[in-house]
Each structure stands twice: as C-alpha cells, then as structure tokens.
Amino acid sequence: MLAITELRTLLSAQWSTGMIPHIVFSENSTDYFPGFDRWGTGSAKARPSGIESSGICQPPVHSIALRHILDRGRENGGADREAAESFLDESFDGWLAWHRWLATVRDPDATGLIEIHHGWESGFDNSPRWDGPYARVQPGTVPAFTRRDTLRVADSSERPDDSEYTKYLWLVQQMASVGYDDGDVRSVVGFRVRDVFFSAIMAASSDVLANEWISTDTVSGFAPLVSGGEESLLAAQRTAGKPEPVLDSRGLPRMDRAGLVGAHRLRK
C-alpha cells in the first residue's frame, strides 16, 4: 500500500527526540527551497544519520491516516490487512514517541496547548494569523537567497514578499544556530506561539489512538502518555494486533483514558 510507504518514509526520518520533521528530502534533491543545507540540520545530534530533513514539524495527522489505512486494510482483507496490521505493530513506538515529544517538549509550561516555533509548523504557512507574531521578529544577517515559490505562481504578489521570507529564514537560522536542541531553541527562537489549531489536531489524533486504535476491548493506545500508566500497560499496548486487556482489581479491563478528550494529556 502506497500510504504505508509514505508514513514509513516519514517515520524513518524521526529524530531521536521523537520529533517527526515536516520535510524529508529525496537523494540529490535540488529543486526545493529552502533545501537541506539551508535548514542547517546536518549538525543536529537528534537527526538520524543518512536522512536529510528539515528541523521543524507540522500537525500530527499521522495517526488519523494510520487509522484509515487500518480500516481499509481490514475491509479489503488478505494481503492488505496483513500489511496494515504489520505496519501498525512495527510503528507503534514511533507514534508514541512523537506524541510524547509534542506533549512535553512543545508544552513546556503545562498549559495544554502545543507551542509552535515557526508559522510553517502550523499547516497554515502564510496565513494572516501570523502577522502579529512575525511583526515581532527582528531578523539579523541572512545570507542571500533565491526563492522557488514565486516561480510557481502567475502573480508573485500573491506570495509573501522578500522581507517576510527573510524572517522565515531567520527563524530557521536561529534554530540551526543551537543545533535544533529542544531546550536551547526555546531560548533563541523569535517565534513562540501556543496554537489552538495545532493543539486541536493533537487532541483529535490522540483521541483516535486512544478510542479506536484496535477495538473497544483494547487498553487505550496512549494511556501511559496521557495518564501516567505503568510499564505493564504500555507492554500490553504493544501487542496491538492481539490485544490482551490489563485488568483492574475488579477483573475489568483498565481504560486509563481520563483527560484525553478535549486535551492532549492529563496533568497531575
């Protein structure tokens, strides 16, 4: 299934921190700007060796896509079902790490809202929503650049002007200057916004995983992330293809999902 290939490619570029970058460059890619060199992720310690990628993320729609892949695979049956369920099993830890990174690193103040560090992370790249935050960005020296986006539209005035684009690249430079270290980035980047839309996608995506991961008999997929369940709970979830519920003192399946609906994690 091509959809599995797409998700597997993104997951192969996952950083050791859990972050999944929004761009994975193909070998010898030269027709995209900003390219790998401009992103400056070559020295990022968390980036997997041999994989060229950007250094920022976008809303976590991956598990929603995975849910559809699993549904279609089971509808089709046969090889499609086997492929979908196999991918589910092999990729679980990656999705867990991704959501955990967002819920912790990108919510450092425990507000329940995900923080973004660039308008490009929002999914609404050049939206007027970011005019205010970008107005506060004061770029330093940015090396000369040649844009590609203006070559793909009939009217270049429909695209951000060079002064705006300079701010976009300046934010990239700020993050690259500290090797995209999560803690250091927060100290240097000129764009920190708690984004409601991104947070809503995070909540919806986590809700899919918790409520519909495999079946209603399955211990919810991301309980340890949202409510601090013990390791035995996570171990049970890793057997997602053949779920074995963890029982409570009454002999009933434990469903540690409190606080997930409407928020991406429970605060104690």
Tab-separated table of C-alpha atoms in Angstrom, residues 20 23 28 50 59-60 69 84 90 113 129 133 142 147 167 185 192 197 229 255-256 263-264 266-267:
chain	number	residue	atom	x	y	z
A	20	ILE	CA	8.929	13.892	13.013
A	23	ILE	CA	10.149	17.578	5.073
A	28	ASN	CA	20.135	14.637	-4.657
A	50	GLY	CA	21.943	9.453	6.444
A	59	PRO	CA	0.362	18.989	12.943
A	60	PRO	CA	0.297	15.276	13.916
A	69	ILE	CA	-5.074	2.600	6.493
A	84	ALA	CA	-1.743	-2.735	7.580
A	90	GLU	CA	6.112	-2.065	13.861
A	113	LEU	CA	-1.600	23.974	24.296
A	129	ARG	CA	-2.918	34.701	11.643
A	133	PRO	CA	3.948	37.158	15.791
A	142	VAL	CA	20.522	36.454	6.496
A	147	ARG	CA	13.293	31.678	-3.888
A	167	LYS	CA	12.003	36.464	8.693
A	185	VAL	CA	15.668	26.545	20.698
A	192	ARG	CA	6.824	31.016	20.116
A	197	PHE	CA	-5.443	24.621	15.770
A	229	GLY	CA	0.116	4.336	33.362
A	255	MET	CA	-9.198	2.040	30.365
A	256	ASP	CA	-6.906	4.815	31.633
A	263	ALA	CA	-6.889	17.876	25.917
A	264	HIS	CA	-3.731	16.142	24.836
A	266	LEU	CA	-3.678	14.784	31.881
A	267	ARG	CA	-1.840	16.908	34.402
